[in-house]
Amino acid sequence: MGYYSSSLSKIVLIGSGNVGFHLAQRFFEKKIQILQLFSRTETRAKTLAQQIQTSYTTDLNNINTNADLYMLAIRDDAISKVAQQLRTILPDNPLVVHTSGSTPSKIFADYFQRYGVFYPLQSFSVTRPANFEQIPICVDAANEKDLEKLENLAQIISPKVHRISDEQRAILHVAAVFVNNFSNHLFHIGESILEKEQLPFDLLRPLINETTAKIQNHRPKDMQTGPAIRNDKATIERHLKYLKLFPEFEKIYTVMTEGIKQEGERG
Amino acid sequence: MGYYSSSLSKIVLIGSGNVGFHLAQRFFEKKIQILQLFSRTETRAKTLAQQIQTSYTTDLNNINTNADLYMLAIRDDAISKVAQQLRTILPDNPLVVHTSGSTPSKIFADYFQRYGVFYPLQSFSVTRPANFEQIPICVDAANEKDLEKLENLAQIISPKVHRISDEQRAILHVAAVFVNNFSNHLFHIGESILEKEQLPFDLLRPLINETTAKIQNHRPKDMQTGPAIRNDKATIERHLKYLKLFPEFEKIYTVMTEGIKQEGERG
């Protein structure tokens, strides 16, 4: 129970950015040997390779050609170019995946027959530890056999593995932008407003914590409060009047308030 | 150290909603006796009064007139009316406060000389425990002596007590709407998008958790990622194309993306 093994035992990891860094550490922790690490950045490659006790290269031409799996944890806009280069280097039928939320697996179709996606749905930073017990891994592949292999590999590092098609993942990525990037921008706005009044952002941090904690076991819809959902026109007008100081924030206030009101009317 | 006593030992609490409920429990826990509880809702008043071992009334005319402090934890739009009624009931110079983030303390000026605010900056729900160790309490009063008393009382129930003027609190409330109500709406949007694709919201909950956890010791500005801050036009266009299905979400996507881009340019 809960014990998996993977037939993908020889992995070349390409990239040592936020995603590559955390995946490498997690594979190492779970005794999955990374055969070789590639990174264009010598210092990062070296440090990470030492940590996970493997070799590294900064030259794609020196890449180990005997791996079971080539995992590209690189910038979205570099995937196609690196795939093209790999095609000229690797022998006939390698399995190649990327870790991107917003790039279709089909991007590989021009270069390889066996390809897929291994997408950990989290916002990683090198400076923060990643808790893979809580991180969903979305897998996809061009054929069922490879999909099973990727699924097995994912299950070693996370209990939350989902088969997610290119189309679903694209949509998941839109949703992720709303809850992650956009929320973070709202937090920034909160801080900016307080800064102008020389009030500390720490006043809002507990509220932000609670906002998130609430929806861990409730639907956000059921947790909505505030002037918009109450349609408290006097308060909304007061807020808009103050926000004349911040025209960009005023725009956001207006569309968000409108959205919440509509949601309220829909019930 | 960290040990406070308050000269406000006889408190009448008016209201048994989310804020009143949690304040009552916290005062009780900290051995501050609530002299009497008022609520228009008999069942809620009775239950809460039993929990905190005090008496209650549902008739404002039966209110105890010997308290040191009358604390109104009621709807914003009921504060003025209740204050007016209290004026006719209470003897000459009572101290009256409300717990609202969006109502000026001046609302009491027509009725009382001694008034103020006791505002716990948190989004409370009866169904979730409140951690007052993490909840900032914002106090204000019409005179310094009462302000000190309220400050002392607040320090008994929270280590985070701030003197916040009416003006500052109004602004704090605007910022709170952004980080709390608006973020929650973004979470709702995330859920709605996934629902349409029959994907579980649990896919996004860990990401939401991490988004918030990150800014507990970083500035949100430094934590921004995603297509808007990268000015990744191809991804943004793909997202907008998909969002034609949800015109209200599309509007929010557009202004938020614009806001993040501007922030990025400002550096």
Tab-separated table of C-alpha atoms in Angstrom, chain B:
chain	number	residue	atom	x	y	z
B	1	MET	CA	5.910	40.949	31.210
B	2	GLY	CA	2.979	40.543	28.873
B	3	TYR	CA	0.680	40.700	31.877
B	4	TYR	CA	-2.008	43.316	31.734
B	5	SER	CA	-5.035	44.283	33.728
B	6	SER	CA	-7.854	46.479	32.575
B	7	SER	CA	-9.935	49.026	34.385
B	8	LEU	CA	-12.774	48.107	32.048
B	9	SER	CA	-13.995	45.161	34.046
B	10	LYS	CA	-17.729	45.472	33.512
B	11	ILE	CA	-18.574	45.044	29.865
B	12	VAL	CA	-21.966	44.863	28.208
B	13	LEU	CA	-21.600	43.186	24.825
B	14	ILE	CA	-24.223	44.104	22.268
B	15	GLY	CA	-24.469	41.611	19.419
B	16	SER	CA	-23.861	37.873	19.081
B	17	GLY	CA	-22.879	37.666	15.408
B	18	ASN	CA	-19.482	36.484	14.144
B	19	VAL	CA	-17.486	39.234	15.855
B	20	GLY	CA	-19.495	39.283	19.097
B	21	PHE	CA	-19.381	35.516	19.338
B	22	HIS	CA	-15.586	35.300	19.120
B	23	LEU	CA	-14.917	38.363	21.290
B	24	ALA	CA	-17.216	36.986	23.977
B	25	GLN	CA	-15.398	33.632	23.972
B	26	ARG	CA	-12.007	35.280	24.053
B	27	PHE	CA	-12.908	37.624	26.932
B	28	PHE	CA	-14.252	34.653	28.843
B	29	GLU	CA	-11.109	32.636	28.144
B	30	LYS	CA	-9.023	35.532	29.452
B	31	LYS	CA	-11.232	35.829	32.560
B	32	ILE	CA	-12.780	39.125	31.554
B	33	GLN	CA	-16.329	38.877	32.799
B	34	ILE	CA	-18.975	40.001	30.338
B	35	LEU	CA	-21.564	41.587	32.601
B	36	GLN	CA	-24.407	41.088	30.181
B	37	LEU	CA	-25.032	40.078	26.607
B	38	PHE	CA	-27.598	41.667	24.352
B	39	SER	CA	-28.834	40.099	21.147
B	40	ARG	CA	-32.048	40.391	19.225
B	41	THR	CA	-31.822	36.671	18.455
B	42	GLU	CA	-33.008	34.762	21.541
B	43	THR	CA	-31.444	31.384	20.667
B	44	ARG	CA	-28.033	32.805	19.848
B	45	ALA	CA	-28.052	35.050	22.905
B	46	LYS	CA	-29.023	32.173	25.172
B	47	THR	CA	-26.423	29.738	23.827
B	48	LEU	CA	-23.608	32.255	23.937
B	49	ALA	CA	-24.604	33.562	27.390
B	50	GLN	CA	-24.481	30.007	28.730
B	51	GLN	CA	-21.068	29.436	27.203
B	52	ILE	CA	-19.592	32.527	28.783
B	53	GLN	CA	-21.611	32.133	31.983
B	54	THR	CA	-23.437	35.423	31.935
B	55	SER	CA	-26.947	36.787	31.629
B	56	TYR	CA	-28.560	38.044	28.472
B	57	THR	CA	-31.427	40.139	27.267
B	58	THR	CA	-33.161	40.568	23.939
B	59	ASP	CA	-34.694	43.893	24.958
B	60	LEU	CA	-32.421	46.909	24.842
B	61	ASN	CA	-34.537	48.543	27.582
B	62	ASN	CA	-33.408	45.832	29.998
B	63	ILE	CA	-29.781	46.561	29.472
B	64	ASN	CA	-27.548	46.812	32.542
B	65	THR	CA	-26.833	50.515	33.067
B	66	ASN	CA	-23.835	50.064	35.393
B	67	ALA	CA	-21.196	48.865	32.926
B	68	ASP	CA	-17.789	50.481	32.310
B	69	LEU	CA	-18.013	49.742	28.618
B	70	TYR	CA	-20.732	49.156	26.049
B	71	MET	CA	-19.327	47.264	23.085
B	72	LEU	CA	-21.452	47.204	19.926
B	73	ALA	CA	-20.580	44.201	17.746
B	74	ILE	CA	-23.443	44.708	15.319
B	75	ARG	CA	-24.056	45.409	11.638
B	76	ASP	CA	-22.563	48.699	10.428
B	77	ASP	CA	-25.943	50.041	9.415
B	78	ALA	CA	-27.446	49.365	12.873
B	79	ILE	CA	-24.782	51.201	14.909
B	80	SER	CA	-26.303	54.663	14.692
B	81	LYS	CA	-29.800	53.494	15.603
B	82	VAL	CA	-28.647	51.422	18.569
B	83	ALA	CA	-26.448	54.297	19.779
B	84	GLN	CA	-29.442	56.604	19.689
B	85	GLN	CA	-31.534	54.151	21.703
B	86	LEU	CA	-28.735	53.591	24.215
B	87	ARG	CA	-28.470	57.329	24.704
B	88	THR	CA	-32.027	57.391	26.108
B	89	ILE	CA	-31.367	54.408	28.393
B	90	LEU	CA	-27.870	54.860	29.792
B	91	PRO	CA	-26.913	57.304	32.565
B	92	ASP	CA	-24.786	60.361	31.875
B	93	ASN	CA	-21.328	59.423	30.701
B	94	PRO	CA	-20.881	55.836	29.444
B	95	LEU	CA	-17.999	54.646	27.271
B	96	VAL	CA	-19.403	53.230	24.026
B	97	VAL	CA	-17.402	51.540	21.268
B	98	HIS	CA	-18.112	49.575	18.132
B	99	THR	CA	-16.097	46.791	16.510
B	100	SER	CA	-16.497	47.863	12.883
B	101	GLY	CA	-13.680	48.340	10.408
B	102	SER	CA	-15.604	50.622	8.118
B	103	THR	CA	-17.547	52.877	10.473
B	104	PRO	CA	-15.964	56.063	11.889
B	105	SER	CA	-15.963	56.409	15.657
B	106	LYS	CA	-17.483	59.869	15.067
B	107	ILE	CA	-20.788	58.117	14.429
B	108	PHE	CA	-21.181	58.215	18.228
B	109	ALA	CA	-20.387	61.916	18.584
B	110	ASP	CA	-24.040	63.009	18.436
B	111	TYR	CA	-24.960	60.780	21.367
B	112	PHE	CA	-21.968	60.363	23.654
B	113	GLN	CA	-18.878	62.191	24.838
B	114	ARG	CA	-16.851	59.073	25.548
B	115	TYR	CA	-16.669	56.776	22.557
B	116	GLY	CA	-14.236	54.762	20.517
B	117	VAL	CA	-13.480	51.712	18.436
B	118	PHE	CA	-12.360	48.199	19.289
B	119	TYR	CA	-11.790	46.574	15.909
B	120	PRO	CA	-10.332	43.069	15.627
B	121	LEU	CA	-8.892	42.918	12.107
B	122	GLN	CA	-9.989	39.459	11.067
B	123	SER	CA	-12.682	37.777	9.011
B	124	PHE	CA	-14.621	35.755	11.577
B	125	SER	CA	-16.965	32.828	11.069
B	126	VAL	CA	-18.891	31.185	13.869
B	127	THR	CA	-17.869	27.805	12.455
B	128	ARG	CA	-14.104	28.438	12.699
B	129	PRO	CA	-12.049	28.997	15.846
B	130	ALA	CA	-10.355	32.407	16.066
B	131	ASN	CA	-6.687	32.639	17.002
B	132	PHE	CA	-6.468	35.944	18.870
B	133	GLU	CA	-2.713	35.558	19.321
B	134	GLN	CA	-2.547	36.445	15.612
B	135	ILE	CA	-5.370	38.965	15.378
B	136	PRO	CA	-4.469	42.672	15.376
B	137	ILE	CA	-6.830	44.793	17.465
B	138	CYS	CA	-7.203	48.399	16.315
B	139	VAL	CA	-8.293	50.799	19.026
B	140	ASP	CA	-9.334	54.419	18.979
B	141	ALA	CA	-11.143	56.739	21.371
B	142	ALA	CA	-12.329	60.326	21.688
B	143	ASN	CA	-10.016	60.951	24.662
B	144	GLU	CA	-6.598	59.697	25.700
B	145	LYS	CA	-7.713	58.195	28.984
B	146	ASP	CA	-10.323	55.988	27.363
B	147	LEU	CA	-7.895	55.099	24.610
B	148	GLU	CA	-5.459	53.803	27.215
B	149	LYS	CA	-8.207	51.788	28.847
B	150	LEU	CA	-9.241	50.229	25.544
B	151	GLU	CA	-5.631	49.553	24.708
B	152	ASN	CA	-5.149	47.757	28.012
B	153	LEU	CA	-8.285	45.719	27.454
B	154	ALA	CA	-7.182	44.786	23.947
B	155	GLN	CA	-3.753	43.733	25.201
B	156	ILE	CA	-5.394	41.168	27.432
B	157	ILE	CA	-6.852	39.343	24.445
B	158	SER	CA	-4.166	39.947	21.763
B	159	PRO	CA	-0.441	40.743	21.659
B	160	LYS	CA	-1.007	42.896	18.566
B	161	VAL	CA	-2.710	46.114	19.564
B	162	HIS	CA	-2.528	49.221	17.368
B	163	ARG	CA	-3.784	52.769	17.805
B	164	ILE	CA	-5.535	53.445	14.517
B	165	SER	CA	-7.439	56.659	13.783
B	166	ASP	CA	-10.790	56.767	11.987
B	167	GLU	CA	-9.042	57.838	8.808
B	168	GLN	CA	-6.415	55.112	8.984
B	169	ARG	CA	-9.016	52.478	9.752
B	170	ALA	CA	-11.091	53.487	6.731
B	171	ILE	CA	-8.033	52.962	4.547
B	172	LEU	CA	-7.129	49.725	6.293
B	173	HIS	CA	-10.628	48.541	5.487
B	174	VAL	CA	-10.190	49.256	1.781
B	175	ALA	CA	-6.941	47.272	1.825
B	176	ALA	CA	-8.671	44.441	3.729
B	177	VAL	CA	-11.341	44.231	1.030
B	178	PHE	CA	-8.621	43.731	-1.596
B	179	VAL	CA	-6.728	41.015	0.263
B	180	ASN	CA	-9.725	39.222	1.739
B	181	ASN	CA	-12.963	39.643	-0.251
B	182	PHE	CA	-11.306	40.026	-3.644
B	183	SER	CA	-8.834	37.165	-3.161
B	184	ASN	CA	-11.692	34.978	-2.085
B	185	HIS	CA	-13.502	35.892	-5.298
B	186	LEU	CA	-10.429	34.846	-7.287
B	187	PHE	CA	-10.504	31.505	-5.480
B	188	HIS	CA	-14.145	31.216	-6.462
B	189	ILE	CA	-13.250	31.943	-10.091
B	190	GLY	CA	-10.572	29.244	-9.965
B	191	GLU	CA	-13.134	26.798	-8.661
B	192	SER	CA	-15.723	27.802	-11.293
B	193	ILE	CA	-13.267	27.297	-14.156
B	194	LEU	CA	-12.273	23.868	-12.861
B	195	GLU	CA	-15.887	22.919	-12.238
B	196	LYS	CA	-16.762	23.520	-15.862
B	197	GLU	CA	-14.022	21.029	-16.789
B	198	GLN	CA	-15.060	18.631	-14.020
B	199	LEU	CA	-11.679	19.002	-12.351
B	200	PRO	CA	-11.583	19.019	-8.531
B	201	PHE	CA	-10.825	22.306	-6.713
B	202	ASP	CA	-8.415	20.296	-4.557
B	203	LEU	CA	-5.943	20.603	-7.434
B	204	LEU	CA	-5.616	24.306	-6.613
B	205	ARG	CA	-5.834	24.332	-2.821
B	206	PRO	CA	-2.118	23.574	-2.234
B	207	LEU	CA	-1.171	26.354	-4.664
B	208	ILE	CA	-3.422	28.804	-2.833
B	209	ASN	CA	-1.855	27.767	0.459
B	210	GLU	CA	1.629	28.362	-0.860
B	211	THR	CA	0.707	31.732	-2.401
B	212	THR	CA	-0.277	32.935	1.054
B	213	ALA	CA	2.478	31.189	2.968
B	214	LYS	CA	5.073	32.935	0.800
B	215	ILE	CA	4.002	36.419	1.727
B	216	GLN	CA	4.048	35.748	5.469
B	217	ASN	CA	7.733	36.675	5.387
B	218	HIS	CA	8.210	38.188	1.953
B	219	ARG	CA	6.820	41.203	0.163
B	220	PRO	CA	4.121	40.150	-2.349
B	221	LYS	CA	5.836	42.278	-4.979
B	222	ASP	CA	8.949	40.096	-4.769
B	223	MET	CA	6.934	36.879	-5.045
B	224	GLN	CA	5.095	37.677	-8.296
B	225	THR	CA	5.361	35.084	-11.080
B	226	GLY	CA	3.289	34.127	-14.125
B	227	PRO	CA	2.583	35.364	-17.649
B	228	ALA	CA	1.690	38.972	-16.729
B	229	ILE	CA	4.931	39.830	-14.915
B	230	ARG	CA	6.925	38.063	-17.669
B	231	ASN	CA	4.835	39.918	-20.255
B	232	ASP	CA	4.348	36.543	-21.951
B	233	LYS	CA	1.938	37.713	-24.645
B	234	ALA	CA	1.345	34.302	-26.266
B	235	THR	CA	0.141	32.773	-22.981
B	236	ILE	CA	-1.975	35.811	-22.100
B	237	GLU	CA	-3.664	35.664	-25.511
B	238	ARG	CA	-4.344	31.952	-25.137
B	239	HIS	CA	-5.882	32.578	-21.730
B	240	LEU	CA	-8.046	35.426	-22.990
B	241	LYS	CA	-9.250	33.301	-25.866
B	242	TYR	CA	-10.342	30.575	-23.464
B	243	LEU	CA	-11.963	33.120	-21.143
B	244	LYS	CA	-14.426	34.156	-23.850
B	245	LEU	CA	-16.500	31.430	-22.186
B	246	PHE	CA	-16.615	33.534	-18.997
B	247	PRO	CA	-17.012	37.219	-19.942
B	248	GLU	CA	-16.932	38.448	-16.306
B	249	PHE	CA	-13.742	36.530	-15.585
B	250	GLU	CA	-12.218	37.870	-18.789
B	251	LYS	CA	-12.687	41.443	-17.540
B	252	ILE	CA	-10.969	40.607	-14.274
B	253	TYR	CA	-8.164	38.815	-16.112
B	254	THR	CA	-7.588	41.879	-18.263
B	255	VAL	CA	-7.382	44.491	-15.497
B	256	MET	CA	-5.324	42.267	-13.204
B	257	THR	CA	-2.862	41.462	-15.995
B	258	GLU	CA	-2.628	45.157	-16.824
B	259	GLY	CA	-2.013	45.961	-13.147
B	260	ILE	CA	0.745	43.367	-12.783
B	261	LYS	CA	2.421	44.508	-16.012
B	262	GLN	CA	2.441	48.129	-14.831
B	263	GLU	CA	3.847	47.017	-11.506
B	264	GLY	CA	6.564	45.101	-13.358
B	265	GLU	CA	7.476	48.135	-15.444
B	266	ARG	CA	7.637	50.295	-12.339
B	267	GLY	CA	10.140	47.705	-11.020
